[in-house]
Tab-separated table of C-alpha atoms and ligand atoms in Angstrom:
chain	number	residue	atom	x	y	z
A	1	MET	CA	14.405	41.607	-45.506
A	2	ASN	CA	17.153	39.994	-47.544
A	3	ALA	CA	17.035	42.516	-50.364
A	4	VAL	CA	19.607	44.935	-51.649
A	5	VAL	CA	19.211	48.007	-53.850
A	6	PHE	CA	21.884	49.104	-56.329
A	7	ALA	CA	22.024	52.347	-58.319
A	8	LEU	CA	23.201	52.532	-61.879
A	9	PRO	CA	25.175	55.801	-62.338
A	10	GLY	CA	22.990	58.875	-61.853
A	11	ASN	CA	20.341	57.027	-59.828
A	12	GLU	CA	22.051	57.149	-56.422
A	13	ALA	CA	19.497	59.446	-54.744
A	14	LEU	CA	16.502	57.318	-55.725
A	15	ALA	CA	18.289	54.052	-54.835
A	16	GLN	CA	19.155	55.354	-51.360
A	17	SER	CA	15.661	56.729	-50.878
A	18	LEU	CA	14.095	53.361	-51.796
A	19	ALA	CA	16.533	51.460	-49.559
A	20	ASP	CA	15.714	53.795	-46.639
A	21	ARG	CA	11.963	53.439	-47.148
A	22	LEU	CA	12.217	49.638	-47.510
A	23	LYS	CA	14.745	49.388	-44.650
A	24	VAL	CA	17.169	47.343	-46.768
A	25	ARG	CA	20.799	47.799	-47.765
A	26	CYS	CA	21.839	50.101	-50.576
A	27	GLY	CA	24.888	48.311	-52.009
A	28	LEU	CA	27.612	49.687	-54.201
A	29	LEU	CA	27.698	48.836	-57.880
A	30	GLN	CA	30.855	49.986	-59.579
A	31	VAL	CA	30.408	51.026	-63.206
A	32	ARG	CA	33.297	52.561	-65.059
A	33	ARG	CA	34.845	52.538	-68.479
A	34	PHE	CA	38.085	50.983	-69.638
A	35	PRO	CA	40.350	53.337	-71.608
A	36	ASP	CA	38.899	51.950	-74.844
A	37	GLY	CA	35.392	52.926	-73.745
A	38	GLU	CA	34.084	49.467	-72.852
A	39	PHE	CA	32.216	49.127	-69.547
A	40	PHE	CA	33.517	47.512	-66.356
A	41	VAL	CA	30.794	46.481	-63.880
A	42	ARG	CA	31.342	45.064	-60.386
A	43	PHE	CA	29.044	44.407	-57.433
A	44	GLU	CA	30.800	45.508	-54.239
A	45	GLU	CA	28.222	43.681	-52.119
A	46	GLU	CA	27.085	40.054	-51.934
A	47	THR	CA	24.097	39.284	-54.154
A	48	ARG	CA	23.787	35.497	-53.542
A	49	ASP	CA	20.321	34.447	-52.359
A	50	ARG	CA	19.220	38.076	-52.168
A	51	SER	CA	16.494	39.973	-53.992
A	52	VAL	CA	18.477	42.412	-56.104
A	53	ILE	CA	16.808	45.681	-57.109
A	54	LEU	CA	18.547	47.700	-59.810
A	55	VAL	CA	17.532	51.358	-60.089
A	56	CYS	CA	18.007	52.953	-63.479
A	57	THR	CA	15.756	55.541	-65.044
A	58	LEU	CA	15.992	55.100	-68.790
A	59	ASP	CA	16.060	58.534	-70.393
A	60	ARG	CA	19.024	58.749	-72.832
A	61	PRO	CA	18.940	54.954	-72.683
A	62	ASP	CA	21.638	53.943	-75.122
A	63	VAL	CA	24.539	54.622	-72.774
A	64	LYS	CA	22.675	53.142	-69.788
A	65	TYR	CA	21.468	49.979	-71.430
A	66	LEU	CA	24.696	47.959	-71.651
A	67	PRO	CA	25.870	48.409	-68.027
A	68	LEU	CA	22.299	47.689	-66.906
A	69	ILE	CA	22.206	44.420	-68.828
A	70	PHE	CA	25.699	43.499	-67.600
A	71	ALA	CA	24.661	44.182	-63.985
A	72	ALA	CA	21.392	42.230	-64.200
A	73	ALA	CA	23.045	39.227	-65.860
A	74	THR	CA	25.887	39.285	-63.322
A	75	ALA	CA	23.548	39.474	-60.316
A	76	ARG	CA	21.738	36.419	-61.624
A	77	GLU	CA	24.998	34.564	-62.363
A	78	LEU	CA	26.164	35.333	-58.808
A	79	GLY	CA	23.087	33.647	-57.341
A	80	ALA	CA	20.580	36.455	-56.732
A	81	SER	CA	17.181	35.000	-55.848
A	82	SER	CA	15.505	37.603	-58.080
A	83	VAL	CA	16.561	40.629	-60.097
A	84	GLY	CA	14.098	43.507	-60.451
A	85	LEU	CA	14.304	46.800	-62.292
A	86	VAL	CA	12.994	50.150	-61.087
A	87	ALA	CA	12.998	52.378	-64.168
A	88	PRO	CA	10.783	55.401	-63.395
A	89	TYR	CA	11.110	56.482	-67.033
A	90	LEU	CA	10.888	53.641	-69.514
A	91	ALA	CA	12.663	54.150	-72.822
A	92	TYR	CA	11.799	53.077	-76.325
A	93	MET	CA	8.042	53.177	-75.952
A	94	ARG	CA	7.263	55.483	-78.847
A	95	GLN	CA	8.352	53.504	-81.921
A	96	ASP	CA	5.619	50.902	-81.437
A	97	LYS	CA	4.799	50.317	-85.074
A	98	ARG	CA	6.486	50.146	-88.462
A	99	PHE	CA	5.443	53.502	-89.899
A	100	HIS	CA	7.494	52.927	-93.064
A	101	ALA	CA	8.910	49.771	-94.617
A	102	GLY	CA	12.158	48.589	-93.060
A	103	GLU	CA	11.848	50.453	-89.741
A	104	ALA	CA	12.741	48.707	-86.482
A	105	ILE	CA	9.925	48.427	-83.942
A	106	THR	CA	12.284	49.325	-81.135
A	107	SER	CA	9.721	49.127	-78.319
A	108	THR	CA	9.260	45.389	-78.892
A	109	ILE	CA	12.971	44.629	-79.257
A	110	PHE	CA	13.886	46.659	-76.171
A	111	ALA	CA	11.107	45.018	-74.123
A	112	GLY	CA	12.328	41.580	-75.175
A	113	GLU	CA	15.874	42.270	-74.018
A	114	ILE	CA	14.793	43.722	-70.650
A	115	SER	CA	12.426	40.777	-70.114
A	116	ARG	CA	15.302	38.361	-70.766
A	117	VAL	CA	17.468	39.559	-67.854
A	118	PHE	CA	14.970	40.841	-65.268
A	119	ASP	CA	12.276	39.124	-63.204
A	120	TRP	CA	10.057	42.171	-62.753
A	121	LEU	CA	9.795	45.802	-63.726
A	122	ILE	CA	8.344	48.896	-62.093
A	123	THR	CA	7.853	52.112	-64.036
A	124	VAL	CA	5.766	55.306	-64.070
A	125	ASP	CA	3.311	56.293	-66.800
A	126	PRO	CA	5.052	54.667	-69.768
A	127	HIS	CA	4.045	56.079	-73.126
A	128	LEU	CA	1.458	53.420	-73.997
A	129	HIS	CA	0.300	54.911	-77.239
A	130	ARG	CA	-1.146	52.214	-79.420
A	131	ARG	CA	-0.810	49.550	-76.717
A	132	GLN	CA	-3.148	48.824	-73.835
A	133	SER	CA	-0.594	47.349	-71.477
A	134	LEU	CA	3.121	46.638	-71.054
A	135	ASP	CA	2.173	42.951	-71.046
A	136	GLU	CA	1.789	43.163	-74.815
A	137	ILE	CA	5.566	43.513	-75.164
A	138	TYR	CA	7.143	42.680	-71.759
A	139	THR	CA	7.029	39.012	-70.750
A	140	ILE	CA	7.875	39.687	-67.078
A	141	PRO	CA	5.456	40.996	-64.429
A	142	SER	CA	5.379	44.787	-64.487
A	143	ASP	CA	3.807	47.482	-62.345
A	144	VAL	CA	2.791	50.753	-63.924
A	145	LEU	CA	2.475	53.576	-61.411
A	146	HIS	CA	0.477	56.696	-62.187
A	147	ALA	CA	1.679	60.171	-61.363
A	148	ALA	CA	-1.794	61.727	-61.682
A	149	PRO	CA	-2.667	61.724	-57.951
A	150	ALA	CA	0.661	63.353	-57.041
A	151	MET	CA	0.260	65.930	-59.831
A	152	SER	CA	-3.268	66.743	-58.637
A	153	ALA	CA	-2.025	67.182	-55.078
A	154	TRP	CA	0.729	69.516	-56.299
A	155	ILE	CA	-1.715	71.617	-58.325
A	156	LYS	CA	-4.141	71.809	-55.409
A	157	ALA	CA	-1.414	72.949	-53.032
A	158	ASN	CA	0.350	75.381	-55.369
A	159	VAL	CA	-2.038	76.866	-57.953
A	160	GLN	CA	-4.975	79.138	-57.258
A	161	ASN	CA	-7.938	78.821	-59.566
A	162	PRO	CA	-6.339	76.389	-62.072
A	163	LEU	CA	-7.541	75.309	-65.505
A	164	VAL	CA	-5.895	71.961	-66.385
A	165	ILE	CA	-5.049	71.575	-70.080
A	166	GLY	CA	-3.923	68.332	-71.743
A	167	PRO	CA	-1.815	67.953	-74.889
A	168	ASP	CA	-4.166	65.979	-77.130
A	169	ASN	CA	-7.430	64.068	-77.294
A	170	GLU	CA	-5.766	60.810	-76.255
A	171	SER	CA	-4.772	62.387	-72.953
A	172	GLU	CA	-8.356	63.277	-72.037
A	173	GLN	CA	-8.952	60.431	-69.588
A	174	TRP	CA	-5.679	61.070	-67.790
A	175	VAL	CA	-6.056	64.852	-67.746
A	176	SER	CA	-9.633	64.671	-66.505
A	177	ALA	CA	-8.448	62.530	-63.567
A	178	VAL	CA	-5.717	65.062	-62.707
A	179	ALA	CA	-8.245	67.907	-62.905
A	180	LYS	CA	-10.933	66.116	-60.905
A	181	ASP	CA	-8.642	65.416	-57.954
A	182	ALA	CA	-7.306	68.983	-58.140
A	183	GLY	CA	-10.893	70.292	-58.082
A	184	ALA	CA	-10.347	72.125	-61.388
A	185	PRO	CA	-11.991	72.243	-64.826
A	186	PHE	CA	-10.047	70.822	-67.765
A	187	THR	CA	-9.801	70.908	-71.527
A	188	VAL	CA	-7.531	69.208	-74.078
A	189	LEU	CA	-5.604	70.634	-76.998
A	190	GLU	CA	-6.200	69.735	-80.576
A	191	LYS	CA	-2.717	68.861	-81.733
A	192	ILE	CA	-1.246	68.232	-85.151
A	193	ARG	CA	2.355	67.044	-85.248
A	194	HIS	CA	3.971	67.812	-88.614
A	195	GLY	CA	7.405	66.480	-87.608
A	196	ASP	CA	9.711	65.805	-84.618
A	197	ARG	CA	10.011	69.533	-83.916
A	198	ASP	CA	6.957	70.932	-85.688
A	199	VAL	CA	3.765	70.921	-83.634
A	200	GLU	CA	0.571	72.940	-84.112
A	201	VAL	CA	-2.147	73.190	-81.467
A	202	SER	CA	-5.445	74.873	-80.807
A	203	VAL	CA	-7.262	75.128	-77.501
A	204	PRO	CA	-11.009	74.671	-77.812
A	205	ARG	CA	-13.668	75.716	-75.329
A	206	VAL	CA	-11.609	78.092	-73.164
A	207	GLU	CA	-13.646	81.310	-73.353
A	208	ASN	CA	-15.311	80.753	-69.973
A	209	TRP	CA	-12.050	80.203	-68.131
A	210	ARG	CA	-10.013	83.288	-68.933
A	211	ASP	CA	-9.799	84.206	-65.234
A	212	ARG	CA	-8.037	80.937	-64.420
A	213	THR	CA	-4.356	80.014	-64.266
A	214	PRO	CA	-3.648	77.634	-67.137
A	215	VAL	CA	-1.788	74.495	-66.097
A	216	LEU	CA	-0.491	72.485	-69.043
A	217	VAL	CA	0.087	68.828	-68.193
A	218	ASP	CA	1.770	66.180	-70.328
A	219	ASP	CA	3.353	62.805	-69.724
A	220	ILE	CA	6.649	63.592	-71.480
A	221	ILE	CA	8.334	66.906	-72.220
A	222	SER	CA	10.989	66.040	-74.779
A	223	THR	CA	11.660	68.719	-77.414
A	224	ALA	CA	9.005	70.792	-75.565
A	225	ARG	CA	7.497	71.677	-78.959
A	226	THR	CA	4.038	70.555	-77.785
A	227	MET	CA	4.204	72.745	-74.668
A	228	ILE	CA	5.754	75.666	-76.566
A	229	ALA	CA	2.956	75.620	-79.150
A	230	ALA	CA	0.372	75.540	-76.345
A	231	VAL	CA	2.049	78.376	-74.420
A	232	GLY	CA	2.042	80.525	-77.583
A	233	HIS	CA	-1.580	79.737	-78.329
A	234	LEU	CA	-2.746	80.526	-74.781
A	235	ASN	CA	-0.849	83.802	-74.986
A	236	THR	CA	-2.669	84.836	-78.155
A	237	LEU	CA	-5.967	83.982	-76.409
A	238	GLY	CA	-5.083	86.435	-73.628
A	239	PHE	CA	-4.309	83.952	-70.838
A	240	PRO	CA	-1.640	84.617	-68.219
A	241	PRO	CA	1.613	82.617	-68.606
A	242	PRO	CA	0.862	78.941	-67.914
A	243	ILE	CA	2.465	76.555	-65.460
A	244	CYS	CA	3.832	73.568	-67.397
A	245	ILE	CA	3.866	70.177	-65.666
A	246	GLY	CA	5.402	67.031	-67.137
A	247	VAL	CA	5.629	63.608	-65.584
A	248	HIS	CA	8.960	62.906	-67.297
A	249	ALA	CA	11.473	65.755	-67.668
A	250	VAL	CA	13.287	64.384	-70.727
A	251	PHE	CA	14.165	67.862	-72.090
A	252	ALA	CA	16.155	67.125	-75.231
A	253	GLU	CA	19.050	69.560	-75.792
A	254	HIS	CA	17.952	73.133	-74.892
A	255	ALA	CA	14.236	72.310	-74.625
A	256	TYR	CA	13.967	73.517	-71.016
A	257	ALA	CA	15.383	76.957	-71.858
A	258	ASP	CA	13.250	77.094	-75.008
A	259	LEU	CA	10.090	76.488	-72.969
A	260	MET	CA	11.013	79.121	-70.367
A	261	ASN	CA	11.814	81.582	-73.171
A	262	ALA	CA	8.492	80.785	-74.839
A	263	GLY	CA	6.740	82.259	-71.789
A	264	ALA	CA	6.073	79.456	-69.289
A	265	GLN	CA	5.460	80.877	-65.838
A	266	ARG	CA	7.057	77.829	-64.207
A	267	ILE	CA	8.074	74.335	-65.295
A	268	VAL	CA	7.457	71.481	-62.881
A	269	SER	CA	8.138	67.759	-63.216
A	270	CYS	CA	7.927	64.533	-61.257
A	271	ASN	CA	11.248	63.109	-60.087
A	272	THR	CA	11.264	60.203	-62.545
A	273	ILE	CA	14.287	61.764	-64.275
A	274	PRO	CA	16.600	63.884	-62.103
A	275	HIS	CA	16.205	67.515	-63.285
A	276	ALA	CA	16.115	71.032	-61.833
A	277	SER	CA	12.359	71.146	-62.479
A	278	ASN	CA	11.610	68.154	-60.184
A	279	ALA	CA	9.036	69.199	-57.600
A	280	ILE	CA	6.705	66.195	-57.374
A	281	ASP	CA	8.206	63.299	-55.438
A	282	LEU	CA	7.098	59.771	-56.365
A	283	ASP	CA	9.538	57.825	-54.155
A	284	ASP	CA	6.824	56.649	-51.742
A	285	TYR	CA	4.771	55.175	-54.577
A	286	LEU	CA	7.850	53.449	-55.996
A	287	ALA	CA	8.893	52.013	-52.626
A	288	THR	CA	5.399	50.635	-52.020
A	289	ALA	CA	5.451	48.956	-55.428
A	290	VAL	CA	8.904	47.436	-54.817
A	291	ALA	CA	7.828	46.119	-51.405
A	292	ALA	CA	5.141	44.030	-53.116
A	293	TYR	CA	7.868	42.094	-54.948
A	294	LEU	CA	9.905	41.379	-51.811
A	295	SER	CA	8.895	38.512	-49.594
A	296	PRO	CA	9.625	39.030	-45.873
A	297	GLN	CA	12.501	36.799	-44.689
B	301	R5P	C1	2.829	62.544	-77.181
B	301	R5P	O1	1.949	61.793	-77.524
B	301	R5P	C2	3.184	62.797	-75.753
B	301	R5P	O2	2.087	62.714	-74.899
B	301	R5P	C3	3.830	64.152	-75.590
B	301	R5P	O3	2.893	65.151	-75.949
B	301	R5P	C4	5.054	64.282	-76.438
B	301	R5P	O4	5.910	63.204	-76.208
B	301	R5P	C5	5.774	65.589	-76.142
B	301	R5P	O5	6.874	65.656	-76.966
B	301	R5P	P1	7.606	67.028	-77.292
B	301	R5P	O6	8.026	67.633	-75.974
B	301	R5P	O7	8.784	66.605	-78.126
B	301	R5P	O8	6.645	67.891	-78.040
C-alpha cells in the first residue's frame, strides 16, 4: 500500500502503531523551532503520489495547530495523492455558539481551517454538544469512532458488580450503551455548571445500588470539576470510592491530582491523549478506520 504515516511531535507511539497495523511506512517528519520561536517543518520521506496520514491528537491545540497546517499544506504541495488527519481528540468543539455578543464561534472557524488542508479526518467521540454531526462544520469526509464498546469491555474485565454513572442527562444514551455492554445498571447525574470550575451535581435513583462499585464515565475530563463533584456526592451517599473513566484525558493543570485527592479509587482513560491513566487502547479501531481511506495499490 503506497501510504505513509507521519507523527506530529508527541504522537510517535500512535503513528508507529497505526503504521504497523496497516503494514505501511512510518516516515519521519521533522518539526523544530527556529531561535525566534517560529516553526521549521520538513518531511524526511518522499510524499509524492502517496497517501499521507498525519497523526496529531489535538489537546492543547494552539501549539500543535501551526506545524500541523504547515505539514498538511507541504505534503499536498509535494504531490501527495491525499492528506488525511488522525486526531483522536478533536479540539475546539465546545464553543459552538455565540453565548454573548462578540464571541468567536471557534468550533466553526477551526473546522473550516482543518477542512481546507486535509482530505479526510478520523477522530474519537468529539464533543458534539449542540450539533448532530461533524458534517455541520467540517466540509471533508470524517469518521467518528466511539469508545463505548472498549470502555464496556474494560469495565466488564476489571470491575466487579459495577454501577455505571454518567455526567449529565445528555450523556444518557451513551452511558446506557456502555452499561448495557458491560452488563451493568446505570444512572446519570443531574449537573448544574455555574462556571468553568464550579460544578454542582446530584445523583438520583441510587438507593438500590449501594452494594455496587460506582463507575463514573465521561467523554472529557478537563478541569475534573464534574468528576470531583460526583465523587464527593457519592461519598456523602455512602458509596465506596468510584472508578473514574474518561474517553479523553485532557486534565488541565493539576486536575488529575485533584481528582485522586478528591477520593477516586482509580482514574482510567482511553489512549486518545497520551497520559499515565491510559488503560483502554483504541489503536485497532483507528487503524481499521484509516484503512477504509486507503485504496490498495
Ligand atoms: C460536558 O458536557 C462534558 O461531557 C464533560 O462533562 C465536561 O467537559 C467535563 O469537564 P470538566 O472536567 O472541566 O468538569
